[in-house]
Coordinates of C-alpha atoms in Angstrom, one line a residue:
Chain A
M139 CA 5.8 27.0 34.5
A140 CA 8.0 25.1 37.1
E141 CA 5.1 23.8 38.9
E142 CA 3.3 22.3 35.9
V143 CA 2.8 18.6 36.6
N144 CA 1.6 17.0 33.4
K145 CA 4.3 18.3 31.3
T146 CA 4.6 16.7 27.9
Y147 CA 7.4 17.1 25.3
K148 CA 6.9 17.1 21.6
V149 CA 9.4 14.9 19.8
P150 CA 9.5 15.0 16.0
I151 CA 10.9 11.9 14.4
G152 CA 12.0 12.3 10.9
P153 CA 11.5 13.2 8.2
V154 CA 14.6 14.1 6.0
H155 CA 17.0 12.0 4.3
V156 CA 17.5 12.5 0.7
G157 CA 17.9 8.7 -0.3
L158 CA 14.6 7.6 1.1
K159 CA 11.6 6.1 -0.6
E160 CA 9.0 6.8 2.1
P161 CA 10.1 9.5 4.5
I162 CA 7.6 10.6 7.2
T163 CA 7.5 12.7 10.2
A164 CA 6.0 11.6 13.4
W165 CA 5.4 14.2 16.2
L166 CA 5.3 12.4 19.5
D167 CA 3.9 14.1 22.6
V168 CA 5.8 12.3 25.4
D169 CA 5.2 12.4 29.1
G170 CA 8.5 11.2 30.5
E171 CA 9.0 7.9 28.5
R172 CA 5.4 7.4 27.6
I173 CA 4.0 8.3 24.3
V174 CA 0.7 10.2 24.9
K175 CA -0.2 11.3 21.3
A176 CA 1.3 10.9 17.9
T177 CA 0.8 13.1 14.8
I178 CA 1.9 12.0 11.4
R179 CA 3.0 14.4 8.7
P180 CA 4.1 12.7 5.4
G181 CA 5.3 14.4 2.2
A182 CA 8.8 15.3 2.8
I183 CA 9.8 13.7 -0.5
H184 CA 6.6 13.9 -2.5
R185 CA 8.0 13.8 -6.0
G186 CA 4.9 14.5 -8.0
I187 CA 5.3 11.3 -10.0
E188 CA 1.7 11.3 -10.8
F189 CA 2.0 14.8 -12.4
M190 CA 5.1 13.9 -14.2
A191 CA 3.3 10.9 -15.7
R192 CA 0.9 13.0 -17.6
D193 CA 3.6 13.7 -20.1
R194 CA 4.5 10.1 -20.7
N195 CA 3.0 7.1 -22.5
P196 CA 2.2 3.8 -20.5
I197 CA 5.3 2.2 -21.5
Q198 CA 7.5 5.0 -20.3
I199 CA 5.5 5.2 -17.1
I200 CA 6.6 1.5 -16.3
Y201 CA 10.1 2.8 -15.6
L202 CA 8.7 5.6 -13.4
A203 CA 6.5 3.2 -11.6
E204 CA 9.4 0.9 -11.0
R205 CA 11.3 3.7 -9.3
I206 CA 8.5 4.5 -6.6
C207 CA 9.9 2.0 -4.4
G208 CA 13.3 0.2 -4.2
I209 CA 12.0 -2.9 -2.5
C210 CA 8.6 -3.5 -3.9
S211 CA 9.4 -2.2 -7.3
F212 CA 7.9 -5.1 -9.1
T213 CA 4.7 -4.8 -7.1
H214 CA 4.2 -1.3 -8.4
I215 CA 4.9 -2.3 -12.0
V216 CA 2.4 -5.3 -11.9
A217 CA -0.3 -3.0 -10.3
F218 CA 0.4 -0.4 -13.0
V219 CA 0.4 -2.8 -16.0
R220 CA -2.6 -4.5 -14.7
A221 CA -4.4 -1.1 -14.6
V222 CA -3.3 -0.5 -18.1
E223 CA -4.4 -3.9 -19.2
D224 CA -7.8 -3.4 -17.5
A225 CA -8.3 0.0 -19.3
A226 CA -7.0 -1.2 -22.6
K227 CA -8.6 -4.8 -22.6
I228 CA -5.4 -6.7 -22.9
E229 CA -5.0 -10.4 -22.1
V230 CA -1.8 -11.7 -20.6
P231 CA -0.3 -15.0 -21.7
A232 CA -0.4 -17.7 -19.0
R233 CA 3.4 -18.1 -18.8
A234 CA 3.8 -14.4 -18.3
Q235 CA 1.3 -14.5 -15.5
Y236 CA 3.4 -17.3 -13.8
I237 CA 6.6 -15.5 -14.2
R238 CA 5.0 -12.2 -12.8
T239 CA 3.8 -14.4 -9.8
L240 CA 7.3 -15.8 -9.3
V241 CA 9.0 -12.4 -9.1
L242 CA 6.3 -11.0 -6.9
E243 CA 7.0 -13.9 -4.4
L244 CA 10.8 -13.5 -4.8
E245 CA 10.2 -9.8 -3.9
R246 CA 8.1 -10.8 -0.9
I247 CA 10.8 -13.1 0.3
H248 CA 13.5 -10.3 -0.2
S249 CA 11.2 -7.6 1.7
H250 CA 10.2 -9.8 4.5
I251 CA 13.7 -11.2 5.4
L252 CA 15.2 -7.7 5.2
W253 CA 12.5 -6.3 7.4
A254 CA 12.8 -9.1 9.9
G255 CA 16.5 -8.6 10.0
V256 CA 16.2 -4.8 10.5
A257 CA 13.6 -5.3 13.2
C258 CA 16.0 -7.5 15.1
Y259 CA 18.8 -4.9 14.6
T260 CA 16.4 -2.1 16.0
F261 CA 16.1 -3.9 19.4
G262 CA 19.8 -4.9 19.4
Y263 CA 19.8 -8.4 18.3
D264 CA 22.6 -7.9 16.1
S265 CA 23.4 -11.6 15.4
A266 CA 19.9 -12.3 14.1
F267 CA 20.2 -9.1 11.9
H268 CA 23.4 -10.5 10.3
L269 CA 21.8 -14.0 9.9
G270 CA 18.9 -12.1 8.2
M271 CA 21.3 -10.4 5.7
I272 CA 23.0 -13.6 4.8
L273 CA 19.7 -15.3 4.1
R274 CA 18.4 -12.4 2.0
E275 CA 21.5 -12.6 -0.4
K276 CA 20.4 -15.8 -1.8
V277 CA 17.1 -14.4 -3.2
M278 CA 19.0 -11.3 -4.4
D279 CA 21.2 -13.7 -6.4
V280 CA 18.3 -15.3 -8.0
L281 CA 16.7 -12.0 -9.0
E282 CA 20.1 -10.9 -10.4
A283 CA 20.3 -14.2 -12.3
L284 CA 16.7 -13.5 -13.7
S285 CA 16.9 -9.9 -14.6
G286 CA 20.5 -8.8 -14.3
N287 CA 19.5 -6.4 -11.4
R288 CA 19.4 -6.8 -7.7
V289 CA 16.7 -4.1 -7.5
N290 CA 14.4 -2.5 -10.3
Y291 CA 14.2 -5.7 -12.4
G292 CA 12.9 -4.2 -15.6
T293 CA 10.9 -7.5 -15.9
G294 CA 7.4 -6.4 -16.4
T295 CA 5.6 -4.7 -19.4
V296 CA 2.2 -4.1 -20.6
G297 CA 0.8 -7.5 -21.8
G298 CA 3.4 -9.7 -20.3
V299 CA 7.0 -10.0 -19.1
R300 CA 10.3 -9.3 -20.6
R301 CA 12.5 -11.9 -19.1
D302 CA 12.0 -15.9 -19.3
I303 CA 13.0 -18.5 -16.9
T304 CA 15.9 -20.0 -18.6
P305 CA 17.5 -23.3 -17.4
S306 CA 20.2 -21.4 -15.4
V307 CA 17.6 -19.3 -13.6
D308 CA 15.5 -22.5 -13.0
K309 CA 18.5 -24.0 -11.4
A310 CA 19.2 -21.0 -9.2
L311 CA 15.6 -21.0 -8.1
R312 CA 15.7 -24.7 -7.1
D313 CA 18.9 -24.1 -5.3
M314 CA 17.4 -21.2 -3.5
I315 CA 14.3 -23.3 -2.4
V316 CA 16.7 -26.0 -0.9
F317 CA 18.8 -23.3 0.8
Y318 CA 15.8 -21.7 2.4
K319 CA 14.2 -24.9 3.5
S320 CA 17.2 -25.9 5.4
E321 CA 18.4 -22.4 6.7
F322 CA 15.4 -20.3 7.2
G323 CA 14.2 -22.4 10.1
V324 CA 17.2 -21.4 12.1
F325 CA 16.3 -17.8 11.8
Y326 CA 12.7 -18.6 12.7
D327 CA 14.0 -20.4 15.8
V328 CA 16.4 -17.9 17.0
V329 CA 13.8 -15.1 16.9
M330 CA 10.6 -16.9 17.7
E331 CA 12.0 -18.9 20.6
D332 CA 14.1 -16.1 22.1
P333 CA 12.6 -14.8 25.3
I334 CA 14.1 -11.3 24.9
A335 CA 13.0 -10.8 21.4
K336 CA 9.5 -11.9 22.6
A337 CA 9.7 -9.5 25.5
R338 CA 10.7 -6.7 23.2
M339 CA 7.8 -7.2 20.8
R340 CA 4.9 -8.8 22.7
N341 CA 2.3 -6.0 23.5
V342 CA 4.2 -3.4 21.9
G343 CA 2.5 -1.2 19.2
V344 CA -0.8 -2.8 19.5
L345 CA -3.4 -2.3 16.9
S346 CA -6.7 -3.9 17.7
R347 CA -8.8 -5.7 15.2
E348 CA -11.5 -3.0 15.3
D349 CA -8.9 -0.3 14.7
A350 CA -7.4 -2.3 11.8
V351 CA -10.7 -2.4 10.2
T352 CA -11.7 1.2 10.6
N353 CA -8.4 2.6 9.6
C354 CA -8.2 0.4 6.5
A355 CA -5.0 -1.3 7.5
L356 CA -3.4 -3.6 4.9
G357 CA -1.2 -6.5 4.5
P358 CA 0.9 -8.1 7.3
T359 CA -0.3 -5.1 9.5
A360 CA -3.8 -6.1 9.2
R361 CA -3.2 -9.8 9.3
G362 CA -1.1 -9.3 12.4
S363 CA -4.2 -8.0 14.0
G364 CA -6.0 -11.2 13.1
L365 CA -7.9 -10.0 9.9
R366 CA -8.0 -12.7 7.2
V367 CA -7.3 -10.2 4.3
D368 CA -5.1 -11.2 1.4
L369 CA -5.8 -10.2 -2.1
R370 CA -4.0 -13.4 -3.4
W371 CA -7.0 -15.1 -1.8
S372 CA -9.9 -12.7 -2.0
A373 CA -9.3 -11.3 -5.4
P374 CA -6.9 -13.7 -7.1
Y375 CA -4.8 -12.4 -10.1
E376 CA -2.2 -13.8 -12.4
A377 CA -1.1 -17.4 -11.4
Y378 CA -2.7 -17.1 -7.9
C379 CA -6.0 -17.9 -9.7
D380 CA -4.6 -21.5 -10.0
M381 CA -3.6 -21.7 -6.5
D382 CA -5.3 -22.0 -3.1
I383 CA -3.5 -19.5 -0.8
K384 CA -4.7 -18.8 2.6
P385 CA -4.2 -15.5 4.4
V386 CA -1.5 -16.0 7.3
V387 CA -3.0 -14.9 10.5
P388 CA -1.5 -15.5 14.0
Q389 CA -4.5 -17.3 15.4
D390 CA -4.0 -20.2 13.0
H391 CA -0.5 -20.8 14.2
V392 CA -0.3 -19.8 17.9
G393 CA -3.9 -19.8 18.8
E394 CA -4.2 -16.2 19.9
V395 CA -4.0 -12.6 18.4
H396 CA -2.4 -9.7 20.1
G397 CA -2.1 -7.4 17.1
D398 CA 1.4 -6.3 18.4
V399 CA 4.8 -6.1 16.9
F400 CA 5.4 -9.7 17.6
D401 CA 2.3 -10.8 15.7
R402 CA 3.4 -8.7 12.6
F403 CA 6.9 -10.4 12.9
L404 CA 5.3 -13.8 13.0
V405 CA 3.1 -13.2 10.1
R406 CA 6.0 -12.1 7.9
V407 CA 8.2 -14.9 8.8
L408 CA 5.4 -17.4 8.2
E409 CA 4.8 -15.7 4.8
V410 CA 8.4 -16.5 3.7
Y411 CA 7.6 -20.3 4.0
Q412 CA 4.3 -19.5 2.1
S413 CA 6.1 -17.7 -0.6
I414 CA 8.6 -20.7 -1.0
K415 CA 5.6 -23.0 -1.4
I416 CA 4.1 -20.6 -4.0
I417 CA 7.5 -20.6 -6.0
E418 CA 7.6 -24.3 -6.0
N419 CA 4.0 -24.4 -7.4
V420 CA 4.9 -21.9 -10.1
L421 CA 7.9 -24.0 -11.2
A422 CA 5.7 -27.2 -11.2
G423 CA 3.0 -25.7 -13.2
L424 CA 4.8 -23.2 -15.4
P425 CA 2.9 -23.2 -18.8
T426 CA 4.6 -22.8 -22.2
G427 CA 3.8 -20.2 -24.6
A428 CA 4.3 -16.5 -25.3
L429 CA 5.7 -14.1 -23.0
M430 CA 3.9 -11.0 -24.3
W431 CA 0.5 -10.3 -25.6
E432 CA 2.2 -8.1 -28.3
S433 CA 5.9 -8.1 -28.7
K434 CA 6.2 -5.4 -31.3
L435 CA 6.4 -2.3 -29.3
P436 CA 5.0 0.2 -32.0
K437 CA 1.9 -2.1 -32.5
L438 CA 1.4 -2.2 -28.7
L439 CA 1.7 1.6 -28.4
R440 CA -0.8 2.0 -31.3
H441 CA -3.3 -0.1 -29.3
L442 CA -2.7 1.8 -26.2
K443 CA -3.2 5.1 -28.0
Q444 CA -6.7 3.9 -29.3
A445 CA -7.8 2.8 -26.0
E446 CA -10.2 4.6 -24.0
G447 CA -11.1 3.8 -20.3
T448 CA -10.3 3.8 -16.7
G449 CA -8.4 0.8 -15.3
W450 CA -7.6 -0.3 -11.7
G451 CA -4.7 -2.7 -10.9
I452 CA -4.5 -4.0 -7.4
V453 CA -2.0 -6.5 -6.1
E454 CA -0.9 -7.8 -2.8
G455 CA 2.6 -6.4 -2.2
P456 CA 4.9 -7.4 0.6
R457 CA 3.5 -4.5 2.9
G458 CA -0.1 -4.7 1.8
D459 CA -2.2 -4.1 -1.3
D460 CA -0.9 -1.6 -3.8
S461 CA -3.4 0.2 -6.0
H462 CA -2.9 1.8 -9.3
I463 CA -5.7 3.6 -11.2
L464 CA -5.2 5.3 -14.5
R465 CA -7.2 6.8 -17.3
L466 CA -6.5 6.4 -21.0
T467 CA -8.1 8.6 -23.6
A468 CA -8.4 7.5 -27.2
E469 CA -6.2 9.4 -29.7
K470 CA -4.0 10.5 -26.9
E471 CA -0.5 9.0 -26.7
N472 CA 0.0 9.9 -23.0
I473 CA -2.1 8.9 -20.1
T474 CA -4.6 11.3 -18.8
W475 CA -4.1 10.7 -15.2
W476 CA -2.7 8.1 -12.9
K477 CA -3.1 7.6 -9.1
V478 CA -0.8 5.4 -7.0
R479 CA -1.7 4.2 -3.6
A480 CA 1.3 2.4 -1.9
P481 CA 0.5 0.3 1.1
T482 CA 2.3 2.7 3.6
Y483 CA -0.1 5.4 2.7
A484 CA -2.8 3.4 4.3
N485 CA -1.0 1.7 7.1
A486 CA 0.6 5.0 8.3
V487 CA -3.0 6.1 9.3
S488 CA -2.7 3.4 12.1
W489 CA 0.6 4.6 13.5
P490 CA -0.9 7.2 16.0
I491 CA -3.0 4.3 17.5
M492 CA 0.1 2.0 17.7
F493 CA 2.1 4.6 19.5
K494 CA -0.3 5.5 22.1
D495 CA 0.8 4.5 25.7
N496 CA 4.1 3.0 24.5
E497 CA 7.6 4.0 25.5
L498 CA 9.6 6.2 23.5
A499 CA 12.4 3.6 23.4
D500 CA 9.8 1.4 21.5
A501 CA 9.0 4.1 18.9
P502 CA 11.7 2.9 16.4
L503 CA 10.4 -0.7 16.6
I504 CA 6.7 0.5 16.2
I505 CA 7.6 2.7 13.2
N506 CA 9.4 -0.3 11.7
S507 CA 6.7 -2.7 12.4
I508 CA 4.5 -1.6 9.5
D509 CA 7.6 -1.9 7.3
P510 CA 8.2 1.7 6.0
C511 CA 11.5 3.1 5.5
I512 CA 13.4 2.9 8.8
S513 CA 16.0 5.5 7.7
C514 CA 13.3 8.1 7.9
M515 CA 14.5 8.6 11.5
E516 CA 17.7 10.1 10.5
R517 CA 17.4 12.8 13.1
M518 CA 15.0 14.2 15.6
V519 CA 14.7 17.3 17.7
V520 CA 13.5 17.3 21.4
T521 CA 11.8 20.4 22.3
D522 CA 11.4 21.3 26.0
R523 CA 8.3 23.6 25.7
S524 CA 8.7 24.9 29.4
S525 CA 12.2 26.2 29.0
G526 CA 12.2 26.5 25.2
S527 CA 15.4 24.5 24.8
E528 CA 16.1 22.5 21.8
Q529 CA 18.2 19.4 21.7
I530 CA 19.1 17.4 18.5
V531 CA 18.7 13.7 19.1
T532 CA 20.2 11.7 16.3
K533 CA 19.1 8.4 15.0
N534 CA 22.0 6.7 17.0
D535 CA 20.8 8.2 20.2
L536 CA 17.2 6.8 19.6
L537 CA 18.7 3.5 18.6
R538 CA 20.8 3.4 21.8
L539 CA 17.6 4.0 23.8
C540 CA 15.8 1.2 22.2
R541 CA 18.9 -1.2 22.6
E542 CA 19.3 -0.1 26.3
K543 CA 15.7 -1.2 26.9
T544 CA 16.7 -4.7 25.6
G545 CA 19.7 -4.5 28.2
R546 CA 17.2 -3.7 30.9
V547 CA 14.8 -6.6 29.8
M548 CA 17.7 -8.9 30.1
G549 CA 18.5 -7.6 33.4
A550 CA 22.0 -6.6 32.3
Chain B
M73 CA -19.0 9.1 15.5
K74 CA -17.9 5.5 15.7
P75 CA -18.5 3.5 12.6
R76 CA -21.5 1.1 13.1
C77 CA -20.0 -2.0 12.1
P78 CA -16.1 -2.3 12.6
E79 CA -16.0 -5.8 11.4
Y80 CA -16.1 -7.5 8.0
V81 CA -19.0 -9.9 7.1
K82 CA -18.2 -13.5 6.5
E83 CA -21.1 -14.0 3.9
S84 CA -20.9 -12.2 0.6
M85 CA -23.5 -11.2 -1.9
D86 CA -23.2 -12.0 -5.5
P87 CA -21.9 -8.9 -7.5
E88 CA -25.1 -9.1 -9.7
Q89 CA -27.2 -8.8 -6.4
V90 CA -25.3 -5.7 -5.3
E91 CA -25.7 -4.2 -8.7
H92 CA -29.6 -5.0 -8.7
C93 CA -29.8 -3.6 -5.1
I94 CA -28.1 -0.3 -6.2
R95 CA -30.2 0.0 -9.4
D96 CA -33.5 -0.5 -7.4
K97 CA -32.5 1.9 -4.7
F98 CA -31.0 4.7 -6.8
G99 CA -32.7 4.4 -10.2
E100 CA -31.9 7.6 -12.3
S101 CA -29.5 9.0 -9.8
V102 CA -27.1 6.2 -10.8
L103 CA -25.7 7.6 -14.2
S104 CA -23.8 4.5 -15.1
L105 CA -23.1 1.1 -13.8
E106 CA -20.6 -1.5 -15.0
L107 CA -19.7 -4.8 -13.7
R108 CA -16.3 -5.6 -14.9
E109 CA -14.9 -9.2 -14.9
R110 CA -11.2 -9.8 -14.2
N111 CA -9.7 -12.9 -15.5
G112 CA -6.6 -14.8 -14.9
G113 CA -4.7 -18.2 -14.6
K114 CA -4.1 -20.9 -17.2
N115 CA -7.9 -21.3 -18.1
N116 CA -8.5 -17.5 -18.2
E117 CA -11.3 -17.9 -15.9
V118 CA -13.2 -15.0 -14.0
S119 CA -11.3 -14.6 -10.6
Y120 CA -12.9 -11.5 -9.3
R121 CA -15.2 -8.6 -10.3
D122 CA -15.1 -4.9 -10.1
L123 CA -18.2 -2.6 -10.1
W124 CA -17.9 0.8 -11.6
I125 CA -20.7 3.2 -10.5
S126 CA -21.2 6.8 -11.4
V127 CA -23.6 8.7 -9.2
D128 CA -25.2 12.1 -8.9
K129 CA -23.5 14.1 -6.3
S130 CA -26.7 14.8 -4.2
R131 CA -27.1 10.9 -3.7
F132 CA -23.5 10.1 -3.0
L133 CA -23.7 9.8 0.8
D134 CA -26.9 7.7 0.5
L135 CA -25.0 5.4 -2.0
V136 CA -22.0 5.1 0.4
D137 CA -24.6 4.3 3.3
A138 CA -26.3 1.7 1.2
L139 CA -23.0 0.0 0.5
R140 CA -22.1 0.1 4.1
E141 CA -25.2 -1.9 5.0
L142 CA -23.7 -4.8 3.0
D143 CA -20.2 -4.9 4.7
F144 CA -17.7 -2.6 6.5
L145 CA -16.7 -0.6 3.3
H146 CA -13.0 -0.8 3.0
F147 CA -11.6 2.4 1.6
H148 CA -8.5 2.3 -0.8
I149 CA -8.0 5.6 -2.2
M150 CA -9.5 8.5 -4.1
S151 CA -8.4 9.4 -7.6
G152 CA -9.5 12.6 -9.5
D153 CA -9.1 14.7 -12.5
D154 CA -10.0 18.2 -13.7
T155 CA -12.4 17.6 -16.6
G156 CA -13.3 21.2 -17.4
K157 CA -16.6 22.3 -15.6
Y158 CA -16.1 19.5 -13.2
V159 CA -13.5 18.0 -10.8
Q160 CA -14.3 14.3 -11.1
L161 CA -13.6 12.2 -8.1
N162 CA -13.3 8.5 -8.0
Y163 CA -13.6 6.8 -4.8
H164 CA -12.2 3.2 -4.6
F165 CA -13.7 0.9 -2.2
S166 CA -13.9 -2.9 -1.5
L167 CA -16.6 -5.0 -0.3
F168 CA -16.4 -8.6 1.2
R169 CA -12.7 -8.4 1.9
C170 CA -12.8 -11.2 4.4
A171 CA -15.7 -13.3 2.9
G172 CA -13.8 -16.0 1.0
R173 CA -11.8 -16.8 -2.1
G174 CA -12.5 -14.6 -4.9
K175 CA -15.4 -12.9 -3.2
R176 CA -13.8 -9.4 -2.9
L177 CA -15.9 -6.8 -5.0
G178 CA -14.0 -3.7 -5.9
I179 CA -16.2 -0.7 -6.1
T180 CA -15.3 2.6 -7.8
V181 CA -17.8 5.5 -7.2
T182 CA -17.4 8.3 -9.6
V183 CA -18.9 11.8 -8.6
D184 CA -18.7 15.0 -10.8
V185 CA -18.1 17.9 -8.4
P186 CA -19.2 21.2 -10.2
K187 CA -16.4 23.8 -10.1
T188 CA -18.9 26.4 -8.8
D189 CA -19.4 24.3 -5.5
L190 CA -16.3 22.4 -4.8
V191 CA -17.4 20.7 -1.6
M192 CA -18.1 17.1 -0.8
P193 CA -19.2 15.4 2.5
S194 CA -16.3 13.9 4.2
L195 CA -16.4 10.2 4.8
W196 CA -14.0 10.6 7.8
G197 CA -16.8 10.1 10.4
R198 CA -17.8 6.7 8.7
I199 CA -14.4 5.5 7.7
P200 CA -11.6 7.1 9.5
G201 CA -9.1 5.6 7.0
T202 CA -10.2 8.2 4.4
E203 CA -8.4 11.1 6.1
Y204 CA -5.1 11.2 4.2
S205 CA -6.9 10.8 0.9
E206 CA -9.3 13.6 1.6
R207 CA -6.5 15.9 2.6
E208 CA -4.7 15.0 -0.6
I209 CA -7.5 15.7 -2.9
R210 CA -8.1 18.9 -1.0
E211 CA -4.6 20.1 -1.6
M212 CA -4.2 18.8 -5.1
L213 CA -7.6 19.4 -6.5
G214 CA -9.0 22.0 -4.3
V215 CA -12.2 20.1 -3.3
D216 CA -13.2 20.9 0.3
F217 CA -14.4 18.1 2.5
D218 CA -17.2 19.1 4.8
G219 CA -16.7 17.5 8.2
L220 CA -13.0 16.7 8.0
P221 CA -11.3 17.8 11.2
N222 CA -7.7 18.1 10.1
K223 CA -7.3 20.1 6.9
N224 CA -3.6 20.7 7.1
L225 CA -1.5 20.1 4.1
I226 CA -0.4 16.5 3.9
F227 CA 2.0 16.0 0.9
L228 CA 2.7 19.5 -0.2
P229 CA 5.6 21.5 1.6
E230 CA 4.7 23.8 4.5
D231 CA 5.5 27.0 2.5
W232 CA 3.3 25.9 -0.5
N233 CA 1.3 28.6 -2.1
E234 CA -2.1 27.0 -1.5
E235 CA -3.7 29.0 -4.4
I236 CA -1.9 26.5 -6.7
K237 CA -3.7 23.2 -7.1
P238 CA -1.2 20.8 -8.7
W239 CA -3.5 18.5 -10.5
R240 CA -5.9 21.2 -11.9
R241 CA -5.8 21.9 -15.6
D242 CA -7.4 25.4 -15.4
E243 CA -6.1 28.7 -14.1
T244 CA -5.6 27.4 -10.5
G245 CA -3.3 24.7 -11.9
P246 CA 0.6 25.1 -12.0
K247 CA 1.8 27.6 -14.5
P248 CA 4.7 26.9 -16.7
E249 CA 6.9 29.0 -14.4
D250 CA 5.9 27.0 -11.5
I251 CA 7.3 23.8 -13.1
R252 CA 11.1 23.2 -13.0
E253 CA 12.3 20.8 -15.5
L254 CA 15.3 18.9 -14.4
S255 CA 16.6 17.9 -17.7

């Protein structure tokens, strides 16, 4: 075995940490520092939510759907209630549509800033990480003012929303817009103009346009590869029907597409500006009127019990499009079946392609770049097949590798 | 096999045209066809459309290939249910994802797979993005996919008893003793 030349090591990243929303295992075959092949194995925390839902009525499932993900919880609710509204033929009042759009965009700002901050942290740019965390607090404050919660807002329901934009929320929103307009540019500059940040993200984890198409990539991952895809534009829903939204793609802003981590970063940062603009539009055009199609819950449940049909709700979440499909059967209180497709489900298919021929030190950044849950990488085991020895590499070791590479790039 | 057309078209067809095209080509094999309008905004105008197609299993691949002539068929997910004699699968696709504002056409293709022959042709060779979903349906509903290279478990634990199919409602589904109630 000793004279073996092309020796590769198998490095599993992930999967286990009890507090995760989307844990995933990546088995990386490495030749020295270079990743030769990657295999993905999700499922460590499949909770059988779709199975559980068979014993619940649509209103009860809202609370289950909200807990699928901690960050894009409202995205899941809107996709779910839209599927119910499609199956049960329910129309949503215009004011409720606008409030849904508003919360969806607040959630996008929250998700994108958090992601951008964590990405900076991953490659050792701690000051940008802290700056990101400070910026994110503002949108969290607004969400708290609106719903009383920083996550899981309990704001959506079948046929409308449960929270209104009161004068105090309106003020918080306008303060937030002023704050981001003056402060977010700093974050944009420190990362986008920084040569080290660019060196760590440029040409890392490349997903070509063709691969993004064939592997059905979504959201910022697809847009980072230059695909003009955005459901808010190609299949508008809620208040997006009244707005002209253009998909954000790198070629429109910097003239070229690389499909790498840098492009995904760029798309997300630019989308924060887009979301601020959308929130301004929502506030300017907020219609008056009812918040719900039917505010009396027993009446709504009766209508849902009589409904028969299959519905499909699909919305553009922060990480890509989120699909919920469900079946309602007449005279049955509970739903018949429900299927959820979160964006990571689709984007994770592209991981093996992004990993190929990258360095092990870039693995955290690449995993992070589609915006899954970074804490998946709690622990990894490095196995030396030739000697049969095993060595536990912790998340900290992996992070150290990633940060040391930044040091090398800087010539430190 | 590499997909023929790894790019999205810029010019879309009207949903009605797509509907006629399918009716003409497939006639009786299309068991039902519904074009559903989705409304939104202040004026509650039609903002996009979904096409729901139910097709005979024997013509499923032909239908998928016919749709692929129009654009690269974007795959979202597969849903399914045990309806008694059949396992019903719904393939959720999109056409014209990149073709302009409000042009995306959601397409759901429903197929009844008889329990006596629980095999479907895999779409993996045509659309690699279907891999996870086909593996999920295989482990959850027990439908095999002919041509799928990786048939390992995807969401269920490594030590799962593969005779239990969690989403089935017959004797292969989970029994009460397999379910642990947490409260």
